[in-house]
Amino acid sequence: MADKHRDVFGGVDTHTDTHHAAVVDHLGRQLADAQFPTTSQGYRALLDWLRSHGTVRAVGVEGTGSYGTQLARVLTAAGLTVFDINRPDRRIRHQHGKSDPIDAYAAAQTVAAGRATITPKSHTGAAEALRLLHTARTSAVKARTQAINQIRSHLVTVPDVLRDQLRNLPGSDLITTCARLRPATDLTEPTAAAKFTLRRLARRYQQLDLEVSEYDAQLTTLAAQAAPDLLAVYGVGPETAARLLAAVGDNPERLHSEAAFAHLCGAAPIPASSGRRDRHRLNRGGNRSANAALYRIAVVRMQHEPRTRDYVTRRTAQGLQKKDIIRCLKRYIARDIYRALTCTITTQTHLQNTA
């Protein structure tokens, strides 16, 4: 029988239909492993199985932002400490092989050794709702762009009678005119087929444009409720706020410092010095969506904020390139964003205590 008083650490390799769990002791020695379905009953069985081997100190879960999201919620709600585990690098996999038990034991041993430090997102509040809305909005915008690009591409090859009618129209008029085209019933004729195709593409564009507008309205309302202090930062709009909140999650307190937030957004300076040259380069890691949000804020400030424009002029005179100036600006903006998020956390905590 298992010693109920010994300390154990868990690891889970997550998949779509099943999760493979493993347990090790405080020295990293392998104790047991098992597979569970990704259902409510399976999550409870996995939790009970972990506790049957001793006192669970922490659990490492691979993919807490995808396959392991619901499992992380269940384990956290049960009072366990959960860490997000990155998959082993290629060198380790080349040495030890690849299988579900191997990955599960590797996750558990990473937690037992104290190398796991990433607290996963809770995925239980407004930030998760914003992430879902923003993801759907992004796909709608891409599809809308694809539709207008296809329309312009078809205009190159359609018959001259139709092309002369549409070629000089601006974007909005082009969509409206194409949506009103009346093709003949016989689509074997190229002009009729072109009219039918352009009309369907234009109506698809209009539907997607309406969908994007609905997403924008919901993002504006939800962002104003979730993070009013963030929206008050110069250059931050609802879509940008949604990107940042989705990157941080519903538990931004897991970011222990301003530098950690900057590193999460890919805005932390990376040393690139050699010999007598002392410089830093752009950070190509981190959350790229959040990095894009910081870039947009920097561009807005460079165009409209007098203080930022003066800063750009001064740094340009010092010999810095534009990309280096933007890198510095993104780091300053990350500081402003972190302060706004800290204010949001303090306000939410106060409201919860008052309630």
Short mmCIF file of C-alpha atoms in Angstrom, two decimals:
data_model
loop_
_atom_site.label_atom_id
_atom_site.label_comp_id
_atom_site.label_asym_id
_atom_site.label_seq_id
_atom_site.Cartn_x
_atom_site.Cartn_y
_atom_site.Cartn_z
CA MET A 1 0.00 0.00 0.00
CA ALA A 2 1.14 3.54 -0.71
CA ASP A 3 2.50 5.63 2.13
CA LYS A 4 -0.13 8.32 2.67
CA HIS A 5 2.34 10.59 4.46
CA ARG A 6 5.10 10.73 1.86
CA ASP A 7 5.46 13.72 -0.45
CA VAL A 8 4.86 13.01 -4.13
CA PHE A 9 4.89 15.08 -7.31
CA GLY A 10 2.72 14.54 -10.35
CA GLY A 11 3.21 15.04 -14.05
CA VAL A 12 0.68 14.87 -16.86
CA ASP A 13 1.20 14.49 -20.60
CA THR A 14 -1.98 15.88 -22.16
CA HIS A 15 -3.75 14.93 -25.39
CA THR A 16 -7.14 15.42 -27.01
CA ASP A 17 -8.87 12.26 -25.77
CA THR A 18 -6.60 11.01 -22.98
CA HIS A 19 -4.18 12.31 -20.35
CA HIS A 20 -1.26 10.22 -19.13
CA ALA A 21 -0.29 10.90 -15.51
CA ALA A 22 2.80 9.86 -13.56
CA VAL A 23 3.92 10.13 -9.93
CA VAL A 24 7.45 10.45 -8.52
CA ASP A 25 8.72 10.88 -4.98
CA HIS A 26 10.76 13.80 -3.66
CA LEU A 27 13.94 12.26 -5.11
CA GLY A 28 12.43 11.91 -8.57
CA ARG A 29 12.08 8.14 -8.39
CA GLN A 30 9.29 6.74 -10.55
CA LEU A 31 6.35 5.33 -8.59
CA ALA A 32 3.46 4.77 -10.99
CA ASP A 33 1.77 5.99 -14.15
CA ALA A 34 -1.72 5.62 -15.62
CA GLN A 35 -3.94 6.91 -18.41
CA PHE A 36 -7.27 8.71 -17.97
CA PRO A 37 -9.96 9.97 -20.37
CA THR A 38 -10.50 13.71 -20.86
CA THR A 39 -13.93 13.76 -19.24
CA SER A 40 -15.26 15.11 -15.95
CA GLN A 41 -15.12 11.62 -14.46
CA GLY A 42 -11.62 11.14 -15.87
CA TYR A 43 -10.34 14.34 -14.28
CA ARG A 44 -11.74 13.33 -10.88
CA ALA A 45 -10.27 9.84 -11.25
CA LEU A 46 -6.88 11.33 -12.10
CA LEU A 47 -7.03 13.57 -9.03
CA ASP A 48 -7.99 10.69 -6.74
CA TRP A 49 -5.26 8.52 -8.27
CA LEU A 50 -2.62 11.17 -7.58
CA ARG A 51 -3.73 11.53 -3.95
CA SER A 52 -3.72 7.77 -3.45
CA HIS A 53 0.09 7.77 -3.65
CA GLY A 54 0.73 10.31 -0.88
CA THR A 55 0.61 14.03 -0.20
CA VAL A 56 0.68 15.76 -3.58
CA ARG A 57 2.96 18.79 -3.33
CA ALA A 58 2.67 19.97 -6.94
CA VAL A 59 1.64 18.80 -10.37
CA GLY A 60 3.25 19.66 -13.70
CA VAL A 61 0.86 19.73 -16.67
CA GLU A 62 1.93 20.04 -20.29
CA GLY A 63 -0.14 22.40 -22.42
CA THR A 64 -2.18 24.23 -19.78
CA GLY A 65 -3.20 26.65 -22.52
CA SER A 66 -4.60 23.94 -24.82
CA TYR A 67 -5.20 20.25 -24.07
CA GLY A 68 -4.54 20.62 -20.35
CA THR A 69 -6.70 23.69 -19.71
CA GLN A 70 -9.63 21.93 -18.06
CA LEU A 71 -7.40 19.57 -16.08
CA ALA A 72 -5.46 22.53 -14.70
CA ARG A 73 -8.75 24.10 -13.61
CA VAL A 74 -9.81 20.93 -11.80
CA LEU A 75 -6.47 20.47 -10.03
CA THR A 76 -6.31 24.14 -9.01
CA ALA A 77 -9.88 24.05 -7.70
CA ALA A 78 -8.89 21.00 -5.61
CA GLY A 79 -6.19 23.07 -3.90
CA LEU A 80 -3.15 21.62 -5.68
CA THR A 81 -0.23 23.67 -6.92
CA VAL A 82 -0.08 23.43 -10.70
CA PHE A 83 2.83 24.37 -12.96
CA ASP A 84 2.91 24.69 -16.72
CA ILE A 85 5.51 22.38 -18.25
CA ASN A 86 7.17 22.88 -21.60
CA ARG A 87 7.84 19.78 -23.64
CA PRO A 88 11.38 18.37 -23.35
CA ASP A 89 13.86 19.73 -25.82
CA ARG A 90 15.11 17.67 -28.75
CA ARG A 91 18.37 16.70 -27.05
CA ILE A 92 16.59 15.10 -24.10
CA ARG A 93 14.07 13.37 -26.35
CA HIS A 94 16.91 12.06 -28.50
CA GLN A 95 18.55 10.55 -25.41
CA HIS A 96 15.49 9.10 -23.67
CA GLY A 97 12.97 8.57 -26.47
CA LYS A 98 9.38 9.69 -26.76
CA SER A 99 6.23 8.15 -25.27
CA ASP A 100 3.35 9.23 -23.06
CA PRO A 101 4.79 7.66 -19.85
CA ILE A 102 8.24 9.12 -20.56
CA ASP A 103 6.82 12.61 -21.04
CA ALA A 104 4.61 12.31 -17.94
CA TYR A 105 7.52 11.18 -15.77
CA ALA A 106 9.69 13.96 -17.20
CA ALA A 107 7.04 16.54 -16.23
CA ALA A 108 6.80 15.12 -12.71
CA GLN A 109 10.59 15.06 -12.27
CA THR A 110 10.82 18.67 -13.49
CA VAL A 111 8.42 19.70 -10.72
CA ALA A 112 10.21 17.59 -8.09
CA ALA A 113 13.56 19.16 -9.02
CA GLY A 114 12.15 22.67 -8.64
CA ARG A 115 12.77 23.61 -12.27
CA ALA A 116 9.08 24.26 -12.94
CA THR A 117 8.27 27.90 -12.16
CA ILE A 118 5.51 28.90 -14.62
CA THR A 119 2.10 29.39 -13.05
CA PRO A 120 -0.57 28.65 -15.67
CA LYS A 121 -3.39 30.98 -16.57
CA SER A 122 -6.62 30.32 -14.72
CA HIS A 123 -8.85 30.65 -17.84
CA THR A 124 -11.84 31.47 -15.65
CA GLY A 125 -12.60 35.17 -16.12
CA ALA A 126 -12.91 38.10 -18.46
CA ALA A 127 -9.43 37.65 -19.94
CA GLU A 128 -10.39 34.20 -21.20
CA ALA A 129 -13.60 35.61 -22.67
CA LEU A 130 -11.60 38.34 -24.41
CA ARG A 131 -9.18 35.76 -25.76
CA LEU A 132 -12.01 33.73 -27.30
CA LEU A 133 -13.62 36.78 -28.87
CA HIS A 134 -10.32 38.14 -30.15
CA THR A 135 -9.33 34.79 -31.68
CA ALA A 136 -12.61 34.61 -33.58
CA ARG A 137 -12.27 38.26 -34.64
CA THR A 138 -8.78 37.64 -36.00
CA SER A 139 -9.96 34.75 -38.18
CA ALA A 140 -12.89 36.86 -39.44
CA VAL A 141 -10.55 39.73 -40.36
CA LYS A 142 -8.25 37.34 -42.24
CA ALA A 143 -11.18 35.85 -44.14
CA ARG A 144 -12.49 39.34 -44.97
CA THR A 145 -9.08 40.35 -46.32
CA GLN A 146 -8.91 37.16 -48.36
CA ALA A 147 -12.32 37.91 -49.88
CA ILE A 148 -11.38 41.43 -51.05
CA ASN A 149 -8.06 40.14 -52.37
CA GLN A 150 -9.86 37.50 -54.41
CA ILE A 151 -12.20 40.12 -55.83
CA ARG A 152 -9.30 42.29 -56.94
CA SER A 153 -7.52 39.25 -58.34
CA HIS A 154 -10.55 38.25 -60.42
CA LEU A 155 -10.83 41.78 -61.82
CA VAL A 156 -7.56 41.21 -63.66
CA THR A 157 -8.99 38.39 -65.79
CA VAL A 158 -12.72 39.12 -66.11
CA PRO A 159 -14.09 40.28 -69.51
CA ASP A 160 -13.41 43.91 -70.40
CA VAL A 161 -17.05 44.95 -70.17
CA LEU A 162 -17.17 44.00 -66.50
CA ARG A 163 -13.61 45.08 -65.70
CA ASP A 164 -14.12 48.61 -67.08
CA GLN A 165 -17.18 48.92 -64.87
CA LEU A 166 -15.36 47.94 -61.65
CA ARG A 167 -11.63 48.62 -61.99
CA ASN A 168 -11.55 52.25 -60.77
CA LEU A 169 -13.98 51.91 -57.85
CA PRO A 170 -12.68 52.41 -54.27
CA GLY A 171 -12.96 49.51 -51.85
CA SER A 172 -16.35 50.21 -50.28
CA ASP A 173 -18.00 51.08 -53.61
CA LEU A 174 -16.44 48.02 -55.23
CA ILE A 175 -17.97 45.72 -52.60
CA THR A 176 -21.39 47.38 -52.90
CA THR A 177 -21.40 47.24 -56.69
CA CYS A 178 -20.26 43.63 -56.83
CA ALA A 179 -22.89 42.60 -54.29
CA ARG A 180 -25.59 44.05 -56.60
CA LEU A 181 -24.44 42.29 -59.77
CA ARG A 182 -27.10 40.21 -61.52
CA PRO A 183 -25.57 37.23 -63.34
CA ALA A 184 -27.42 35.36 -66.06
CA THR A 185 -28.67 31.86 -65.39
CA ASP A 186 -26.29 30.31 -67.93
CA LEU A 187 -22.92 30.27 -66.12
CA THR A 188 -21.13 28.69 -69.07
CA GLU A 189 -20.62 32.23 -70.35
CA PRO A 190 -17.51 33.83 -68.70
CA THR A 191 -19.18 37.16 -67.96
CA ALA A 192 -22.08 35.49 -66.15
CA ALA A 193 -19.72 33.26 -64.17
CA ALA A 194 -17.58 36.29 -63.24
CA LYS A 195 -20.63 38.23 -62.03
CA PHE A 196 -21.81 35.27 -59.97
CA THR A 197 -18.38 34.82 -58.37
CA LEU A 198 -17.87 38.52 -57.63
CA ARG A 199 -21.34 38.81 -56.11
CA ARG A 200 -20.79 35.85 -53.79
CA LEU A 201 -17.37 37.14 -52.72
CA ALA A 202 -18.75 40.63 -52.08
CA ARG A 203 -21.62 39.31 -50.00
CA ARG A 204 -19.18 37.15 -48.07
CA TYR A 205 -17.13 40.28 -47.41
CA GLN A 206 -20.21 42.15 -46.18
CA GLN A 207 -21.17 39.31 -43.84
CA LEU A 208 -17.65 39.10 -42.43
CA ASP A 209 -17.52 42.88 -42.04
CA LEU A 210 -20.72 42.74 -39.99
CA GLU A 211 -19.26 39.91 -37.92
CA VAL A 212 -16.09 41.90 -37.20
CA SER A 213 -18.20 44.90 -36.13
CA GLU A 214 -20.10 42.71 -33.68
CA TYR A 215 -16.85 41.38 -32.24
CA ASP A 216 -15.53 44.93 -31.89
CA ALA A 217 -18.63 46.00 -29.98
CA GLN A 218 -18.36 43.07 -27.58
CA LEU A 219 -14.61 43.59 -27.10
CA THR A 220 -15.17 47.28 -26.32
CA THR A 221 -17.79 46.52 -23.68
CA LEU A 222 -15.91 43.65 -22.08
CA ALA A 223 -12.53 45.43 -22.03
CA ALA A 224 -14.09 48.50 -20.40
CA GLN A 225 -15.54 46.30 -17.66
CA ALA A 226 -12.46 44.13 -17.14
CA ALA A 227 -9.63 46.69 -17.32
CA PRO A 228 -10.65 50.37 -17.39
CA ASP A 229 -7.18 51.38 -16.14
CA LEU A 230 -5.61 49.61 -19.11
CA LEU A 231 -7.82 51.44 -21.59
CA ALA A 232 -6.78 54.72 -19.97
CA VAL A 233 -3.16 54.16 -21.12
CA TYR A 234 -2.32 56.33 -24.14
CA GLY A 235 -2.58 54.35 -27.36
CA VAL A 236 -4.47 51.36 -25.92
CA GLY A 237 -7.76 50.51 -27.61
CA PRO A 238 -10.20 47.63 -27.05
CA GLU A 239 -8.52 45.30 -29.55
CA THR A 240 -5.06 46.04 -28.15
CA ALA A 241 -6.32 45.61 -24.59
CA ALA A 242 -7.82 42.25 -25.55
CA ARG A 243 -4.44 41.09 -26.88
CA LEU A 244 -2.63 42.11 -23.69
CA LEU A 245 -5.21 40.67 -21.30
CA ALA A 246 -5.31 37.41 -23.25
CA ALA A 247 -1.52 37.14 -22.92
CA VAL A 248 -1.55 37.88 -19.18
CA GLY A 249 -4.62 35.82 -18.27
CA ASP A 250 -7.17 36.16 -15.49
CA ASN A 251 -4.47 35.85 -12.82
CA PRO A 252 -1.88 38.52 -13.73
CA GLU A 253 -0.48 38.28 -10.21
CA ARG A 254 1.44 35.25 -11.48
CA LEU A 255 3.80 37.79 -13.10
CA HIS A 256 6.04 38.61 -10.17
CA SER A 257 7.57 41.77 -11.61
CA GLU A 258 7.52 44.33 -14.38
CA ALA A 259 10.55 42.67 -15.96
CA ALA A 260 8.68 39.35 -16.09
CA PHE A 261 5.79 41.02 -17.92
CA ALA A 262 8.20 42.63 -20.40
CA HIS A 263 9.82 39.25 -21.01
CA LEU A 264 6.39 37.67 -21.53
CA CYS A 265 5.63 40.28 -24.20
CA GLY A 266 9.00 39.87 -25.90
CA ALA A 267 9.96 43.43 -24.96
CA ALA A 268 12.91 42.65 -22.68
CA PRO A 269 16.26 43.72 -24.19
CA ILE A 270 18.49 40.86 -25.28
CA PRO A 271 22.27 41.45 -24.99
CA ALA A 272 24.04 41.23 -28.35
CA SER A 273 27.46 42.63 -27.48
CA SER A 274 30.71 41.47 -28.99
CA GLY A 275 34.22 42.80 -28.52
CA ARG A 276 34.16 46.58 -28.24
CA ARG A 277 30.55 46.86 -29.40
CA ASP A 278 27.98 47.09 -26.62
CA ARG A 279 24.40 46.79 -27.85
CA HIS A 280 21.08 45.01 -27.39
CA ARG A 281 18.87 43.43 -30.04
CA LEU A 282 15.18 42.84 -30.56
CA ASN A 283 13.61 40.02 -28.58
CA ARG A 284 12.04 37.51 -30.96
CA GLY A 285 10.58 35.37 -28.18
CA GLY A 286 7.64 35.84 -25.86
CA ASN A 287 3.99 36.20 -26.76
CA ARG A 288 4.00 37.60 -30.28
CA SER A 289 0.41 38.82 -30.12
CA ALA A 290 1.22 40.89 -27.03
CA ASN A 291 4.41 42.10 -28.71
CA ALA A 292 2.35 43.23 -31.71
CA ALA A 293 0.06 45.12 -29.34
CA LEU A 294 3.04 46.97 -27.83
CA TYR A 295 4.27 47.76 -31.35
CA ARG A 296 0.91 49.30 -32.29
CA ILE A 297 0.92 51.42 -29.15
CA ALA A 298 4.46 52.56 -29.93
CA VAL A 299 3.49 53.54 -33.49
CA VAL A 300 0.47 55.51 -32.25
CA ARG A 301 2.61 57.38 -29.73
CA MET A 302 5.32 58.09 -32.28
CA GLN A 303 2.74 59.71 -34.53
CA HIS A 304 0.56 61.59 -32.04
CA GLU A 305 2.15 61.96 -28.60
CA PRO A 306 4.49 64.99 -28.33
CA ARG A 307 6.62 63.46 -25.58
CA THR A 308 7.27 60.31 -27.60
CA ARG A 309 8.01 62.30 -30.74
CA ASP A 310 10.59 64.33 -28.83
CA TYR A 311 12.13 61.11 -27.54
CA VAL A 312 12.37 59.69 -31.08
CA THR A 313 14.05 62.89 -32.30
CA ARG A 314 16.57 62.82 -29.46
CA ARG A 315 17.44 59.14 -29.87
CA THR A 316 17.74 59.49 -33.64
CA ALA A 317 20.24 62.29 -33.13
CA GLN A 318 22.21 59.93 -30.90
CA GLY A 319 22.55 57.50 -33.80
CA LEU A 320 19.95 54.86 -32.91
CA GLN A 321 18.11 53.12 -35.71
CA LYS A 322 14.32 53.13 -35.85
CA LYS A 323 14.01 49.48 -34.85
CA ASP A 324 16.16 50.11 -31.75
CA ILE A 325 14.07 53.14 -30.82
CA ILE A 326 10.88 51.09 -31.11
CA ARG A 327 12.47 48.38 -28.96
CA CYS A 328 13.16 50.94 -26.24
CA LEU A 329 9.65 52.36 -26.55
CA LYS A 330 8.07 48.93 -26.20
CA ARG A 331 10.00 48.42 -22.98
CA TYR A 332 8.73 51.74 -21.60
CA ILE A 333 5.20 50.92 -22.71
CA ALA A 334 5.42 47.52 -21.00
CA ARG A 335 6.10 49.41 -17.76
CA ASP A 336 2.96 51.51 -18.24
CA ILE A 337 0.88 48.45 -19.06
CA TYR A 338 2.15 46.55 -16.02
CA ARG A 339 1.25 49.45 -13.74
CA ALA A 340 -2.25 49.55 -15.23
CA LEU A 341 -2.65 45.82 -14.73
CA THR A 342 -1.47 46.16 -11.14
CA CYS A 343 -4.12 48.83 -10.55
CA THR A 344 -6.71 46.51 -12.05
CA ILE A 345 -5.67 43.68 -9.71
CA THR A 346 -5.85 45.99 -6.67
CA THR A 347 -9.30 47.25 -7.69
CA GLN A 348 -10.67 43.75 -8.28
CA THR A 349 -9.29 42.51 -4.95
CA HIS A 350 -10.87 45.46 -3.15
CA LEU A 351 -14.23 44.81 -4.79
CA GLN A 352 -14.09 41.11 -3.87
CA ASN A 353 -13.23 41.90 -0.25
CA THR A 354 -16.03 44.46 -0.10
CA ALA A 355 -18.50 41.97 -1.52
#
